[in-house]
PDB file of C-alpha atoms in Angstrom:
ATOM      1  CA  MET A1327     -56.326 170.898 -80.819  1.00  0.00           C
ATOM      2  CA  THR A1328     -59.593 168.467 -80.709  1.00  0.00           C
ATOM      3  CA  PRO A1329     -60.539 167.700 -80.067  1.00  0.00           C
ATOM      4  CA  ALA A1330     -61.321 164.983 -82.845  1.00  0.00           C
ATOM      5  CA  GLU A1331     -63.182 162.738 -84.316  1.00  0.00           C
ATOM      6  CA  ALA A1332     -64.753 159.235 -85.164  1.00  0.00           C
ATOM      7  CA  ALA A1333     -64.665 155.895 -83.262  1.00  0.00           C
ATOM      8  CA  PRO A1334     -65.075 152.081 -83.677  1.00  0.00           C
ATOM      9  CA  THR A1335     -67.128 149.564 -82.040  1.00  0.00           C
ATOM     10  CA  GLU A1336     -65.183 146.402 -81.437  1.00  0.00           C
ATOM     11  CA  GLN A1337     -66.269 143.447 -83.959  1.00  0.00           C
ATOM     12  CA  ALA A1338     -67.234 141.435 -80.626  1.00  0.00           C
ATOM     13  CA  ALA A1339     -69.099 143.480 -79.048  1.00  0.00           C
ATOM     14  CA  MET A1340     -71.298 144.433 -81.713  1.00  0.00           C
ATOM     15  CA  PRO A1341     -74.713 142.244 -82.622  1.00  0.00           C
ATOM     16  CA  ALA A1342     -74.529 140.599 -85.653  1.00  0.00           C
ATOM     17  CA  ALA A1343     -76.573 141.991 -88.099  1.00  0.00           C
ATOM     18  CA  GLU A1344     -79.922 141.667 -89.665  1.00  0.00           C
ATOM     19  CA  PRO A1345     -80.168 140.314 -92.734  1.00  0.00           C
ATOM     20  CA  GLY A1346     -80.531 143.983 -95.400  1.00  0.00           C
ATOM     21  CA  SER A1347     -79.030 146.173 -92.608  1.00  0.00           C
ATOM     22  CA  VAL A1348     -76.166 148.024 -93.210  1.00  0.00           C
ATOM     23  CA  ALA A1349     -73.131 148.526 -91.350  1.00  0.00           C
ATOM     24  CA  PRO A1350     -72.449 151.725 -89.834  1.00  0.00           C
ATOM     25  CA  ALA A1351     -69.942 154.426 -91.372  1.00  0.00           C
ATOM     26  CA  PRO A1352     -67.191 156.032 -89.734  1.00  0.00           C
ATOM     27  CA  GLY A1353     -68.233 156.982 -85.986  1.00  0.00           C
ATOM     28  CA  ALA A1354     -72.094 155.880 -87.066  1.00  0.00           C
ATOM     29  CA  THR A1355     -74.048 155.050 -84.058  1.00  0.00           C
ATOM     30  CA  PRO A1356     -75.167 152.265 -82.956  1.00  0.00           C
ATOM     31  CA  PRO A1357     -79.345 151.940 -83.508  1.00  0.00           C
ATOM     32  CA  ARG A1358     -79.555 150.312 -79.975  1.00  0.00           C
ATOM     33  CA  ASN A1359     -78.864 153.830 -78.765  1.00  0.00           C
ATOM     34  CA  PRO A1360     -81.460 156.662 -77.757  1.00  0.00           C
ATOM     35  CA  LEU A1361     -80.851 159.712 -79.205  1.00  0.00           C
ATOM     36  CA  VAL A1362     -80.372 161.815 -76.184  1.00  0.00           C
ATOM     37  CA  SER A1363     -77.805 159.201 -75.116  1.00  0.00           C
ATOM     38  CA  ARG A1364     -75.925 159.852 -78.069  1.00  0.00           C
ATOM     39  CA  ALA A1365     -76.205 163.412 -77.860  1.00  0.00           C
ATOM     40  CA  ALA A1366     -74.468 163.171 -74.157  1.00  0.00           C
ATOM     41  CA  ALA A1367     -71.979 161.078 -75.406  1.00  0.00           C
ATOM     42  CA  GLU A1368     -70.963 164.533 -78.083  1.00  0.00           C
ATOM     43  CA  LEU A1369     -71.321 166.555 -74.959  1.00  0.00           C
ATOM     44  CA  VAL A1370     -69.592 164.856 -72.642  1.00  0.00           C
ATOM     45  CA  GLY A1371     -66.784 163.865 -74.875  1.00  0.00           C
ATOM     46  CA  THR A1372     -66.548 166.892 -76.236  1.00  0.00           C
ATOM     47  CA  ALA A1373     -66.001 168.590 -73.134  1.00  0.00           C
ATOM     48  CA  LEU A1374     -63.528 166.558 -71.192  1.00  0.00           C
ATOM     49  CA  LEU A1375     -61.467 166.206 -74.435  1.00  0.00           C
ATOM     50  CA  VAL A1376     -61.316 170.164 -73.990  1.00  0.00           C
ATOM     51  CA  ALA A1377     -60.699 170.541 -70.259  1.00  0.00           C
ATOM     52  CA  VAL A1378     -57.592 167.943 -71.045  1.00  0.00           C
ATOM     53  CA  VAL A1379     -56.704 170.143 -74.015  1.00  0.00           C
ATOM     54  CA  VAL A1380     -56.639 173.698 -71.903  1.00  0.00           C
ATOM     55  CA  GLY A1381     -55.940 172.064 -68.591  1.00  0.00           C
ATOM     56  CA  SER A1382     -52.867 170.340 -69.595  1.00  0.00           C
ATOM     57  CA  GLY A1383     -51.715 173.608 -71.103  1.00  0.00           C
ATOM     58  CA  ILE A1384     -52.925 175.724 -68.243  1.00  0.00           C
ATOM     59  CA  GLN A1385     -50.563 172.947 -66.375  1.00  0.00           C
ATOM     60  CA  ALA A1386     -47.594 173.192 -68.314  1.00  0.00           C
ATOM     61  CA  THR A1387     -46.932 176.969 -68.468  1.00  0.00           C
ATOM     62  CA  ASP A1388     -47.303 176.725 -64.395  1.00  0.00           C
ATOM     63  CA  LEU A1389     -44.831 173.821 -64.323  1.00  0.00           C
ATOM     64  CA  THR A1390     -42.005 175.647 -67.083  1.00  0.00           C
ATOM     65  CA  ASP A1391     -41.246 178.353 -68.779  1.00  0.00           C
ATOM     66  CA  ASP A1392     -40.192 176.456 -71.730  1.00  0.00           C
ATOM     67  CA  VAL A1393     -42.576 176.385 -74.594  1.00  0.00           C
ATOM     68  CA  GLY A1394     -41.326 173.313 -76.312  1.00  0.00           C
ATOM     69  CA  LEU A1395     -41.426 171.422 -73.298  1.00  0.00           C
ATOM     70  CA  GLN A1396     -45.098 173.204 -72.316  1.00  0.00           C
ATOM     71  CA  LEU A1397     -46.640 171.712 -76.373  1.00  0.00           C
ATOM     72  CA  LEU A1398     -45.040 168.650 -75.333  1.00  0.00           C
ATOM     73  CA  ALA A1399     -47.080 168.366 -72.274  1.00  0.00           C
ATOM     74  CA  ASN A1400     -50.241 169.519 -73.875  1.00  0.00           C
ATOM     75  CA  SER A1401     -49.868 167.171 -76.781  1.00  0.00           C
ATOM     76  CA  THR A1402     -49.315 164.399 -74.989  1.00  0.00           C
ATOM     77  CA  ALA A1403     -51.751 164.701 -72.459  1.00  0.00           C
ATOM     78  CA  THR A1404     -54.145 164.956 -75.768  1.00  0.00           C
ATOM     79  CA  VAL A1405     -53.257 162.248 -77.487  1.00  0.00           C
ATOM     80  CA  PHE A1406     -54.509 159.675 -74.663  1.00  0.00           C
ATOM     81  CA  GLY A1407     -57.074 161.722 -72.912  1.00  0.00           C
ATOM     82  CA  LEU A1408     -58.169 161.765 -76.839  1.00  0.00           C
ATOM     83  CA  GLY A1409     -57.507 157.892 -77.300  1.00  0.00           C
ATOM     84  CA  ILE A1410     -59.602 157.346 -74.479  1.00  0.00           C
ATOM     85  CA  LEU A1411     -62.248 159.229 -75.046  1.00  0.00           C
ATOM     86  CA  ILE A1412     -62.632 157.645 -78.422  1.00  0.00           C
ATOM     87  CA  LEU A1413     -62.297 154.234 -76.665  1.00  0.00           C
ATOM     88  CA  LEU A1414     -64.913 154.824 -73.997  1.00  0.00           C
ATOM     89  CA  LEU A1415     -67.797 156.363 -75.948  1.00  0.00           C
ATOM     90  CA  GLY A1416     -67.300 155.404 -79.534  1.00  0.00           C
ATOM     91  CA  PRO A1417     -69.399 152.838 -79.076  1.00  0.00           C
ATOM     92  CA  VAL A1418     -72.226 154.935 -77.559  1.00  0.00           C
ATOM     93  CA  SER A1419     -72.128 158.089 -80.545  1.00  0.00           C
ATOM     94  CA  GLY A1420     -69.248 157.103 -82.650  1.00  0.00           C
ATOM     95  CA  ALA A1421     -67.246 159.744 -80.887  1.00  0.00           C
ATOM     96  CA  HIS A1422     -66.955 162.732 -83.787  1.00  0.00           C
ATOM     97  CA  PHE A1423     -66.429 165.620 -80.922  1.00  0.00           C
ATOM     98  CA  ASN A1424     -66.066 167.012 -83.968  1.00  0.00           C
ATOM     99  CA  PRO A1425     -68.713 169.142 -86.440  1.00  0.00           C
ATOM    100  CA  VAL A1426     -66.636 168.419 -89.234  1.00  0.00           C
ATOM    101  CA  VAL A1427     -66.482 165.047 -88.791  1.00  0.00           C
ATOM    102  CA  THR A1428     -70.479 164.620 -87.586  1.00  0.00           C
ATOM    103  CA  LEU A1429     -71.155 167.399 -91.012  1.00  0.00           C
ATOM    104  CA  ALA A1430     -68.627 164.766 -93.486  1.00  0.00           C
ATOM    105  CA  GLU A1431     -70.450 161.558 -92.223  1.00  0.00           C
ATOM    106  CA  TRP A1432     -73.786 163.475 -93.106  1.00  0.00           C
ATOM    107  CA  TRP A1433     -73.198 164.508 -96.190  1.00  0.00           C
ATOM    108  CA  THR A1434     -71.490 160.534 -97.358  1.00  0.00           C
ATOM    109  CA  ALA A1435     -74.555 159.005 -96.300  1.00  0.00           C
ATOM    110  CA  ARG A1436     -76.450 161.750 -98.092  1.00  0.00           C
ATOM    111  CA  ARG A1437     -74.728 160.539-101.110  1.00  0.00           C
ATOM    112  CA  GLY A1438     -75.810 156.756-100.432  1.00  0.00           C
ATOM    113  CA  GLY A1439     -73.432 155.490 -97.662  1.00  0.00           C
ATOM    114  CA  ALA A1440     -74.416 155.177 -93.760  1.00  0.00           C
ATOM    115  CA  GLY A1441     -74.195 157.793 -91.356  1.00  0.00           C
ATOM    116  CA  VAL A1442     -75.798 160.194 -89.264  1.00  0.00           C
ATOM    117  CA  THR A1443     -79.170 162.065 -90.470  1.00  0.00           C
ATOM    118  CA  LEU A1444     -79.843 165.716 -90.883  1.00  0.00           C
ATOM    119  CA  ARG A1445     -81.679 165.163 -87.642  1.00  0.00           C
ATOM    120  CA  GLU A1446     -79.073 163.422 -85.889  1.00  0.00           C
ATOM    121  CA  ALA A1447     -76.228 165.605 -87.324  1.00  0.00           C
ATOM    122  CA  ALA A1448     -78.478 168.918 -86.082  1.00  0.00           C
ATOM    123  CA  VAL A1449     -78.283 167.430 -82.379  1.00  0.00           C
ATOM    124  CA  TYR A1450     -74.630 166.527 -82.141  1.00  0.00           C
ATOM    125  CA  VAL A1451     -72.989 169.949 -83.590  1.00  0.00           C
ATOM    126  CA  PRO A1452     -74.635 172.012 -80.893  1.00  0.00           C
ATOM    127  CA  ALA A1453     -74.099 169.409 -78.229  1.00  0.00           C
ATOM    128  CA  GLN A1454     -69.964 169.362 -78.837  1.00  0.00           C
ATOM    129  CA  ILE A1455     -69.920 173.503 -79.243  1.00  0.00           C
ATOM    130  CA  VAL A1456     -71.963 173.389 -75.875  1.00  0.00           C
ATOM    131  CA  GLY A1457     -69.801 170.537 -74.501  1.00  0.00           C
ATOM    132  CA  ALA A1458     -65.948 172.360 -75.558  1.00  0.00           C
ATOM    133  CA  ILE A1459     -67.511 175.718 -74.213  1.00  0.00           C
ATOM    134  CA  ALA A1460     -67.831 174.419 -70.797  1.00  0.00           C
ATOM    135  CA  GLY A1461     -65.057 172.154 -70.958  1.00  0.00           C
ATOM    136  CA  ALA A1462     -63.148 174.906 -71.090  1.00  0.00           C
ATOM    137  CA  ILE A1463     -64.964 176.741 -67.871  1.00  0.00           C
ATOM    138  CA  LEU A1464     -64.029 173.453 -65.969  1.00  0.00           C
ATOM    139  CA  ALA A1465     -60.585 173.516 -67.133  1.00  0.00           C
ATOM    140  CA  ASP A1466     -60.269 177.021 -65.657  1.00  0.00           C
ATOM    141  CA  ALA A1467     -62.283 176.521 -62.742  1.00  0.00           C
ATOM    142  CA  MET A1468     -59.823 173.673 -61.667  1.00  0.00           C
ATOM    143  CA  PHE A1469     -56.573 175.462 -62.019  1.00  0.00           C
ATOM    144  CA  GLY A1470     -58.101 178.985 -60.403  1.00  0.00           C
ATOM    145  CA  GLU A1471     -58.173 180.548 -63.584  1.00  0.00           C
ATOM    146  CA  PRO A1472     -61.204 183.653 -64.387  1.00  0.00           C
ATOM    147  CA  LEU A1473     -63.921 181.157 -65.400  1.00  0.00           C
ATOM    148  CA  VAL A1474     -64.252 183.027 -68.555  1.00  0.00           C
ATOM    149  CA  ARG A1475     -61.500 185.280 -69.939  1.00  0.00           C
ATOM    150  CA  TRP A1476     -61.473 185.644 -73.472  1.00  0.00           C
ATOM    151  CA  SER A1477     -58.406 184.485 -75.314  1.00  0.00           C
ATOM    152  CA  THR A1478     -55.497 186.721 -76.287  1.00  0.00           C
ATOM    153  CA  HIS A1479     -53.836 185.147 -78.319  1.00  0.00           C
ATOM    154  CA  ASP A1480     -54.103 186.120 -81.870  1.00  0.00           C
ATOM    155  CA  ARG A1481     -54.375 183.188 -84.585  1.00  0.00           C
ATOM    156  CA  SER A1482     -55.167 184.738 -87.294  1.00  0.00           C
ATOM    157  CA  ALA A1483     -51.613 184.506 -89.658  1.00  0.00           C
ATOM    158  CA  GLY A1484     -52.026 182.872 -92.871  1.00  0.00           C
ATOM    159  CA  HIS A1485     -49.476 180.205 -92.584  1.00  0.00           C
ATOM    160  CA  LEU A1486     -51.628 179.404 -89.109  1.00  0.00           C
ATOM    161  CA  LEU A1487     -54.449 178.943 -91.375  1.00  0.00           C
ATOM    162  CA  LEU A1488     -53.253 176.634 -94.267  1.00  0.00           C
ATOM    163  CA  GLY A1489     -51.864 174.485 -91.360  1.00  0.00           C
ATOM    164  CA  GLU A1490     -55.787 174.198 -90.070  1.00  0.00           C
ATOM    165  CA  VAL A1491     -56.617 173.143 -93.868  1.00  0.00           C
ATOM    166  CA  VAL A1492     -53.919 170.785 -93.430  1.00  0.00           C
ATOM    167  CA  ALA A1493     -54.451 169.428 -90.224  1.00  0.00           C
ATOM    168  CA  THR A1494     -58.438 168.816 -90.610  1.00  0.00           C
ATOM    169  CA  ALA A1495     -57.737 167.206 -93.952  1.00  0.00           C
ATOM    170  CA  GLY A1496     -55.406 164.603 -92.935  1.00  0.00           C
ATOM    171  CA  LEU A1497     -57.890 163.765 -90.040  1.00  0.00           C
ATOM    172  CA  ILE A1498     -60.349 163.551 -92.112  1.00  0.00           C
ATOM    173  CA  LEU A1499     -58.934 161.204 -94.853  1.00  0.00           C
ATOM    174  CA  LEU A1500     -57.070 159.219 -91.504  1.00  0.00           C
ATOM    175  CA  ILE A1501     -60.803 158.315 -90.184  1.00  0.00           C
ATOM    176  CA  PHE A1502     -62.835 158.164 -93.810  1.00  0.00           C
ATOM    177  CA  GLY A1503     -59.776 155.928 -95.633  1.00  0.00           C
ATOM    178  CA  LEU A1504     -60.233 154.149 -92.112  1.00  0.00           C
ATOM    179  CA  ALA A1505     -63.508 153.073 -92.756  1.00  0.00           C
ATOM    180  CA  ARG A1506     -62.948 152.527 -96.136  1.00  0.00           C
ATOM    181  CA  ALA A1507     -60.460 149.618 -95.462  1.00  0.00           C
ATOM    182  CA  ASP A1508     -61.868 148.356 -92.705  1.00  0.00           C
ATOM    183  CA  ARG A1509     -60.105 149.122 -90.095  1.00  0.00           C
ATOM    184  CA  LEU A1510     -61.809 151.339 -87.912  1.00  0.00           C
ATOM    185  CA  GLN A1511     -60.813 149.193 -84.807  1.00  0.00           C
ATOM    186  CA  TYR A1512     -57.692 151.378 -84.668  1.00  0.00           C
ATOM    187  CA  ALA A1513     -59.625 154.275 -84.680  1.00  0.00           C
ATOM    188  CA  PRO A1514     -58.873 155.605 -81.139  1.00  0.00           C
ATOM    189  CA  VAL A1515     -54.890 154.696 -81.409  1.00  0.00           C
ATOM    190  CA  ALA A1516     -54.792 156.264 -85.294  1.00  0.00           C
ATOM    191  CA  VAL A1517     -56.545 159.386 -84.544  1.00  0.00           C
ATOM    192  CA  ALA A1518     -55.299 160.162 -81.361  1.00  0.00           C
ATOM    193  CA  SER A1519     -51.445 159.668 -82.825  1.00  0.00           C
ATOM    194  CA  TYR A1520     -52.149 161.482 -85.661  1.00  0.00           C
ATOM    195  CA  ILE A1521     -53.827 164.717 -83.340  1.00  0.00           C
ATOM    196  CA  GLY A1522     -50.690 164.345 -81.375  1.00  0.00           C
ATOM    197  CA  ALA A1523     -48.381 164.626 -84.495  1.00  0.00           C
ATOM    198  CA  ALA A1524     -50.200 166.988 -85.813  1.00  0.00           C
ATOM    199  CA  TYR A1525     -49.285 169.331 -83.097  1.00  0.00           C
ATOM    200  CA  TRP A1526     -45.774 169.185 -84.038  1.00  0.00           C
ATOM    201  CA  PHE A1527     -46.031 169.337 -87.920  1.00  0.00           C
ATOM    202  CA  THR A1528     -48.962 172.000 -88.619  1.00  0.00           C
ATOM    203  CA  SER A1529     -48.327 175.554 -87.654  1.00  0.00           C
ATOM    204  CA  SER A1530     -51.542 176.150 -86.155  1.00  0.00           C
ATOM    205  CA  THR A1531     -50.503 173.251 -83.548  1.00  0.00           C
ATOM    206  CA  SER A1532     -53.851 171.212 -84.843  1.00  0.00           C
ATOM    207  CA  PHE A1533     -56.780 172.487 -84.040  1.00  0.00           C
ATOM    208  CA  ALA A1534     -58.724 171.177 -86.626  1.00  0.00           C
ATOM    209  CA  ASN A1535     -62.806 171.457 -85.034  1.00  0.00           C
ATOM    210  CA  PRO A1536     -64.938 174.076 -84.668  1.00  0.00           C
ATOM    211  CA  ALA A1537     -66.262 173.363 -81.975  1.00  0.00           C
ATOM    212  CA  VAL A1538     -62.936 172.885 -79.747  1.00  0.00           C
ATOM    213  CA  THR A1539     -62.073 176.165 -81.681  1.00  0.00           C
ATOM    214  CA  VAL A1540     -65.082 178.046 -80.292  1.00  0.00           C
ATOM    215  CA  GLY A1541     -64.714 176.610 -76.528  1.00  0.00           C
ATOM    216  CA  ARG A1542     -60.671 177.463 -76.770  1.00  0.00           C
ATOM    217  CA  ALA A1543     -61.910 181.455 -77.321  1.00  0.00           C
ATOM    218  CA  PHE A1544     -63.104 181.603 -73.614  1.00  0.00           C
ATOM    219  CA  THR A1545     -59.613 181.241 -72.013  1.00  0.00           C
ATOM    220  CA  ASP A1546     -56.681 183.585 -71.861  1.00  0.00           C
ATOM    221  CA  THR A1547     -54.659 180.427 -71.332  1.00  0.00           C
ATOM    222  CA  PHE A1548     -51.802 178.848 -73.151  1.00  0.00           C
ATOM    223  CA  ALA A1549     -54.300 176.527 -75.744  1.00  0.00           C
ATOM    224  CA  GLY A1550     -56.654 179.626 -76.079  1.00  0.00           C
ATOM    225  CA  ILE A1551     -57.350 181.382 -79.612  1.00  0.00           C
ATOM    226  CA  ALA A1552     -59.020 185.245 -79.995  1.00  0.00           C
ATOM    227  CA  PRO A1553     -62.533 185.317 -80.871  1.00  0.00           C
ATOM    228  CA  GLY A1554     -61.434 187.142 -83.824  1.00  0.00           C
ATOM    229  CA  SER A1555     -59.195 184.485 -85.386  1.00  0.00           C
ATOM    230  CA  VAL A1556     -62.004 182.032 -84.365  1.00  0.00           C
ATOM    231  CA  VAL A1557     -63.939 182.631 -88.217  1.00  0.00           C
ATOM    232  CA  GLY A1558     -60.773 182.941 -89.979  1.00  0.00           C
ATOM    233  CA  PHE A1559     -59.851 178.857 -88.227  1.00  0.00           C
ATOM    234  CA  ILE A1560     -63.197 177.372 -88.593  1.00  0.00           C
ATOM    235  CA  GLY A1561     -63.555 178.750 -92.343  1.00  0.00           C
ATOM    236  CA  MET A1562     -60.391 176.565 -93.166  1.00  0.00           C
ATOM    237  CA  GLN A1563     -61.453 173.783 -91.287  1.00  0.00           C
ATOM    238  CA  VAL A1564     -64.472 173.345 -93.417  1.00  0.00           C
ATOM    239  CA  VAL A1565     -61.516 173.990 -96.613  1.00  0.00           C
ATOM    240  CA  GLY A1566     -60.039 171.185 -94.891  1.00  0.00           C
ATOM    241  CA  ALA A1567     -63.051 168.888 -94.335  1.00  0.00           C
ATOM    242  CA  VAL A1568     -63.691 169.171 -98.346  1.00  0.00           C
ATOM    243  CA  VAL A1569     -60.606 168.522 -98.999  1.00  0.00           C
ATOM    244  CA  GLY A1570     -60.343 165.367 -97.019  1.00  0.00           C
ATOM    245  CA  LEU A1571     -63.391 163.850 -98.500  1.00  0.00           C
ATOM    246  CA  ALA A1572     -61.567 164.459-102.215  1.00  0.00           C
ATOM    247  CA  LEU A1573     -58.890 162.708-100.999  1.00  0.00           C
ATOM    248  CA  VAL A1574     -60.853 159.977 -99.581  1.00  0.00           C
ATOM    249  CA  ALA A1575     -63.145 159.611-102.834  1.00  0.00           C
ATOM    250  CA  LEU A1576     -59.785 159.510-105.155  1.00  0.00           C
ATOM    251  CA  ILE A1577     -57.332 157.383-102.928  1.00  0.00           C
ATOM    252  CA  PHE A1578     -59.789 154.766-101.575  1.00  0.00           C
ATOM    253  CA  MET A1579     -61.433 154.670-105.451  1.00  0.00           C
ATOM    254  CA  PRO A1580     -63.555 151.147-105.839  1.00  0.00           C
ATOM    255  CA  GLY A1581     -61.870 149.241-107.791  1.00  0.00           C
ATOM    256  CA  ARG A1582     -62.851 147.818-111.427  1.00  0.00           C
ATOM    257  CA  SER A1583     -63.109 143.924-112.237  1.00  0.00           C
ATOM    258  CA  VAL A1584     -60.952 142.979-115.336  1.00  0.00           C
ATOM    259  CA  PRO A1585     -63.484 140.777-117.504  1.00  0.00           C
ATOM    260  CA  GLY A1586     -62.399 137.018-117.915  1.00  0.00           C
ATOM    261  CA  ARG A1587     -59.935 137.240-114.751  1.00  0.00           C
ATOM    262  CA  SER A1588     -60.878 135.081-112.060  1.00  0.00           C
ATOM    263  CA  ALA A1589     -60.613 135.733-108.762  1.00  0.00           C
ATOM    264  CA  GLU A1590     -57.810 135.330-106.578  1.00  0.00           C
TER     265      GLU A1590
END
């Protein structure tokens, strides 16, 4: 899964911008929050997201042998859990919960936009990875599974890797496209809905998140991924992020004014 992803802040909850200030980028952190608070939000949010993904997978396999119902239960729990976490923690850290979202935001900031700095990204990404591992261990503990048992679920097939490119590209396009269209207030619903849909329309069941991928290697349950498949998945997620940013630049290209035409 992972889980994914940047979150908005409600306009009414944001303080009035000072003259000359720059509005936050997708998931960008309000300046009033200390970096330690934002890192904690990323760690806890990613941990809870992975706990939802892994825990619901264990619960589903305990309740039914029907793989379709197992995936339905797993995806439904992830949709609701991710949406709530984005809504709750978005105003604190941006609710990235995902290294490719953090790095994509850093890249856009580096090219003149607003977003996280390299120092902030260097704090966010380890927090997300540690949180993902902790979330998998927590889920195993809640269901009486071994706390750490490497997954044996091989996901190295080429069509699964293609699924990760598609899933991640779509996620980045959605998040940064919402930002370009000034629609980030819809991110909790939109991002959660996309991940829920991508569970079903991608062959990989849409991990789309390097931190979540690492965390899910620590559990040999329904949502697990074999350690040998992790590098391939992360590589394709990075490729997907690049494709997603390219699509954002192409689709949301700024319009050009036409000389002599008055504004409508």
